Amino acid sequence: MNWPRGYVVGGSSVLNAILYVRCSPKDYDEWESVHGCTGWSHKDVLPYFMRSEGMTPRKVDSTVDPKYHNFDGPYRVTELGPEHVNPFAVDFVESAVNHGLKRNPDYNAAEQQGVFHPHISTDRGVRCDTFTAYIKNTKADQRPNLVVQANTFVQKVVFDGNKKATGVIVRRGKSLDEARKAPEEFIRCKREVVLSGGAIGSPWILMNSGVGPKQHLAEVGIPCIEDLPVGQNLKDHLYTCVLYKTKDGEHDQKPVGLAEYIAGIEQHDKDGTGAISTALLEALAFWSSGVEPKTRTDLEIHFSASFAGNNPFFLAGTGLKSWDPENQIPYGVSPLPTLCNPKSVGEIKLASNDPFEHPIIDPRYLTHEDDWEILRRGIRTAREIMKKDPIASKVVGEVRLPTVDEKVDMESDEYINAIIRDTSTTVYHPTTTCRMGPDGDANSVVDLHLRVRGVKGLRVIDASIMPELVSGNTNAPSIMIGEKGAAHILEDHPDLYAH
Ligand SMILES: Cc1cc2nc3c(=O)[nH]c(=O)nc-3n(C[C@H](O)[C@H](O)[C@H](O)COP(=O)(O)OP(=O)(O)OC[C@H]3O[C@@H](n4cnc5c(N)ncnc54)[C@H](O)[C@@H]3O)c2cc1C
């Protein structure tokens, strides 16, 4: 499975699918009540979501609840409405409502569940990533106390004899191969090192520095400075694909070729509108499968009107070389049932003591039996929605998987398990590999101020610190963690305000 990440200033927000999802208030309440992370409940984290956000509501018929939104923060967000999106996405929302899901006017407010067109991270039709938001929009690059060094690979954190982080060793290069050949440089820190390498990068750097599971570090020949469960507890979302062929001429859906892309770019340049100003996934639904714990949001549908039979974006992650070898389905639509509260737990380990060798990522998807059952229910619900009008009358029907014997009944568990087995792919939401927890929690890597346990002067601030994976897309929660982590740095160093 392909796990891309943004090796670029701004990280994966530069290449993600721009869905702005804060996830369920219950997620954060459970971070506090179940995982002991006092001070991280929904009421505690909401101000940090709001601080970052710069929401542009729809010009008419906006349903954004102003109590939960900020309209002038640096991270620009746009409310999509039916007037912006592919008409199939509008049909999907109506069909889901007809199936019984409730229409949620603002899923980034008090209640996450329901069906809707998403909020997306754009500013007048252009992606807003965290580099644009926090370096350009805040004019941080003009501050004398900030230096941004791109193309700089952090190899490890260096500690003194008292386990105090004294700085980092870096090598420079536009690619890992180039950096590997460059000389080592030491960058000293006066106060702290803050790692924000993401759920793969941060545990990778920590383990290369000797902070990680003692036994594993011994296996790869790295002296252990602090024995912590770094790289453990990995969680990720997984989605599957149910593909529908659309009727000829419906909504004038055409295969998108070069000419359409160019037309889209021209329209976008003119007034920031058109197909490429919205998102690949223009309708979302969240609900609970009913598998224990019953109230938890554990299913999501990402609806795409652009998933043709051989869509490379989708196939890249799956075991399928082609869904449609004869290219019979140049265009189609797809609800992507998504496991958004998985119980399976994976890990990240070092492949060797070479800091440039990519770590071994083992998500152990679907190793918990409940995850299969939740996804089966998700696929069945997606099919029920697709049987309801208005979308039902616009599709020819569900496309059979080429990998399953034609005699197998499409309604059977055997067939549905094959959908899960053959079409599942990552939603690119790895988290929890440097888990936060209260003092005394042996399964945590950082404390409630995100300081690495057992050493001094080292913090981790990124998606890896989530005590439990949130039940939805992880970009907005990662930015919230950045905002709250920054507040904890200031709290722990009050004299920093003077600068
Ligand atoms: C293809 C894709 C689509 C996605 N779509 C969505 C979406 O639509 N909505 C959503 O909410 N979420 C989405 N996500 C997830 C979301 O983007 C991530 O959860 C979020 O970016 C995580 O932020 P982070 O800061 O923890 O890590 P990252 O954004 O990955 O940032 C880590 C940074 O650390 C740098 N780094 C790592 N190791 C080193 C090192 N050794 N030396 C120097 N630098 C290093 C990287 O270059 C990168 O800049 C998507 C992710 C991907 C990859």
mmCIF file of N, CA, C and O in Angstrom, residues 21-24 27-28 31 112 237 296-297 340-342 429 431 466 468-474 477:
data_model
loop_
_atom_site.group_PDB
_atom_site.id
_atom_site.type_symbol
_atom_site.label_atom_id
_atom_site.label_comp_id
_atom_site.label_asym_id
_atom_site.label_seq_id
_atom_site.Cartn_x
_atom_site.Cartn_y
_atom_site.Cartn_z
ATOM 1 N N VAL A 21 -12.204 18.716 8.591
ATOM 2 C CA VAL A 21 -13.087 17.941 9.462
ATOM 3 C C VAL A 21 -12.509 17.984 10.887
ATOM 4 O O VAL A 21 -11.394 17.517 11.115
ATOM 5 N N ARG A 22 -13.278 18.544 11.803
ATOM 6 C CA ARG A 22 -12.749 18.623 13.182
ATOM 7 C C ARG A 22 -12.964 17.330 13.954
ATOM 8 O O ARG A 22 -12.382 17.153 15.012
ATOM 9 N N CYS A 23 -13.850 16.482 13.445
ATOM 10 C CA CYS A 23 -14.212 15.201 14.082
ATOM 11 C C CYS A 23 -15.191 15.427 15.233
ATOM 12 O O CYS A 23 -15.629 16.534 15.464
ATOM 13 N N SER A 24 -15.496 14.332 15.934
ATOM 14 C CA SER A 24 -16.596 14.396 16.890
ATOM 15 C C SER A 24 -16.155 15.033 18.208
ATOM 16 O O SER A 24 -15.096 14.689 18.741
ATOM 17 N N ASP A 27 -14.882 12.573 20.593
ATOM 18 C CA ASP A 27 -13.499 12.080 20.502
ATOM 19 C C ASP A 27 -12.636 12.721 21.589
ATOM 20 O O ASP A 27 -11.889 12.050 22.290
ATOM 21 N N TYR A 28 -12.761 14.063 21.693
ATOM 22 C CA TYR A 28 -11.889 14.794 22.630
ATOM 23 C C TYR A 28 -12.370 14.592 24.064
ATOM 24 O O TYR A 28 -11.552 14.491 24.977
ATOM 25 N N TRP A 31 -10.760 11.547 24.988
ATOM 26 C CA TRP A 31 -9.320 11.720 25.255
ATOM 27 C C TRP A 31 -9.144 12.024 26.754
ATOM 28 O O TRP A 31 -8.215 11.553 27.377
ATOM 29 N N GLN A 112 -21.286 15.786 14.878
ATOM 30 C CA GLN A 112 -20.571 15.398 13.662
ATOM 31 C C GLN A 112 -21.413 14.553 12.720
ATOM 32 O O GLN A 112 -21.227 14.594 11.497
ATOM 33 N N HIS A 237 -7.075 5.129 9.300
ATOM 34 C CA HIS A 237 -8.377 4.845 8.689
ATOM 35 C C HIS A 237 -8.190 4.090 7.378
ATOM 36 O O HIS A 237 -7.173 4.252 6.705
ATOM 37 N N ARG A 296 -20.504 5.495 19.216
ATOM 38 C CA ARG A 296 -19.302 6.044 18.587
ATOM 39 C C ARG A 296 -19.471 6.162 17.075
ATOM 40 O O ARG A 296 -20.001 5.264 16.438
ATOM 41 N N THR A 297 -19.007 7.264 16.495
ATOM 42 C CA THR A 297 -18.986 7.378 15.038
ATOM 43 C C THR A 297 -17.890 6.440 14.542
ATOM 44 O O THR A 297 -16.717 6.628 14.857
ATOM 45 N N CYS A 340 -13.849 4.495 10.296
ATOM 46 C CA CYS A 340 -13.247 5.694 10.886
ATOM 47 C C CYS A 340 -13.073 5.601 12.396
ATOM 48 O O CYS A 340 -12.747 6.594 13.026
ATOM 49 N N ASN A 341 -13.235 4.394 12.954
ATOM 50 C CA ASN A 341 -12.840 4.208 14.356
ATOM 51 C C ASN A 341 -12.306 2.786 14.490
ATOM 52 O O ASN A 341 -12.891 1.939 15.167
ATOM 53 N N PRO A 342 -11.165 2.510 13.826
ATOM 54 C CA PRO A 342 -10.679 1.130 13.776
ATOM 55 C C PRO A 342 -10.208 0.638 15.141
ATOM 56 O O PRO A 342 -9.749 1.423 15.966
ATOM 57 N N HIS A 429 -4.291 8.640 7.229
ATOM 58 C CA HIS A 429 -4.510 9.292 8.517
ATOM 59 C C HIS A 429 -3.730 8.604 9.648
ATOM 60 O O HIS A 429 -4.301 8.317 10.707
ATOM 61 N N THR A 431 -1.736 8.023 12.957
ATOM 62 C CA THR A 431 -1.640 8.798 14.211
ATOM 63 C C THR A 431 -1.123 7.885 15.326
ATOM 64 O O THR A 431 -0.895 6.693 15.110
ATOM 65 N N MET A 466 -1.822 11.944 19.273
ATOM 66 C CA MET A 466 -3.222 11.643 19.618
ATOM 67 C C MET A 466 -3.281 10.405 20.515
ATOM 68 O O MET A 466 -2.697 9.375 20.171
ATOM 69 N N GLU A 468 -5.855 8.621 20.989
ATOM 70 C CA GLU A 468 -6.697 7.697 20.231
ATOM 71 C C GLU A 468 -7.023 8.389 18.925
ATOM 72 O O GLU A 468 -7.227 9.615 18.900
ATOM 73 N N LEU A 469 -7.069 7.620 17.839
ATOM 74 C CA LEU A 469 -7.392 8.194 16.536
ATOM 75 C C LEU A 469 -8.786 8.818 16.567
ATOM 76 O O LEU A 469 -9.737 8.202 17.044
ATOM 77 N N VAL A 470 -8.896 10.039 16.063
ATOM 78 C CA VAL A 470 -10.200 10.698 15.995
ATOM 79 C C VAL A 470 -11.060 10.030 14.929
ATOM 80 O O VAL A 470 -10.542 9.408 14.002
ATOM 81 N N SER A 471 -12.384 10.197 15.050
ATOM 82 C CA SER A 471 -13.262 9.482 14.112
ATOM 83 C C SER A 471 -13.584 10.357 12.904
ATOM 84 O O SER A 471 -14.735 10.698 12.643
ATOM 85 N N GLY A 472 -12.543 10.706 12.182
ATOM 86 C CA GLY A 472 -12.715 11.504 10.971
ATOM 87 C C GLY A 472 -11.347 11.941 10.485
ATOM 88 O O GLY A 472 -10.311 11.507 11.023
ATOM 89 N N ASN A 473 -11.336 12.834 9.511
ATOM 90 C CA ASN A 473 -10.089 13.228 8.853
ATOM 91 C C ASN A 473 -9.195 14.021 9.808
ATOM 92 O O ASN A 473 -9.694 14.754 10.651
ATOM 93 N N THR A 474 -7.891 13.875 9.636
ATOM 94 C CA THR A 474 -6.976 14.247 10.721
ATOM 95 C C THR A 474 -6.253 15.582 10.559
ATOM 96 O O THR A 474 -5.479 15.975 11.427
ATOM 97 N N PRO A 477 -7.571 18.363 13.144
ATOM 98 C CA PRO A 477 -7.112 18.029 14.500
ATOM 99 C C PRO A 477 -5.593 18.202 14.675
ATOM 100 O O PRO A 477 -5.135 18.615 15.738
#
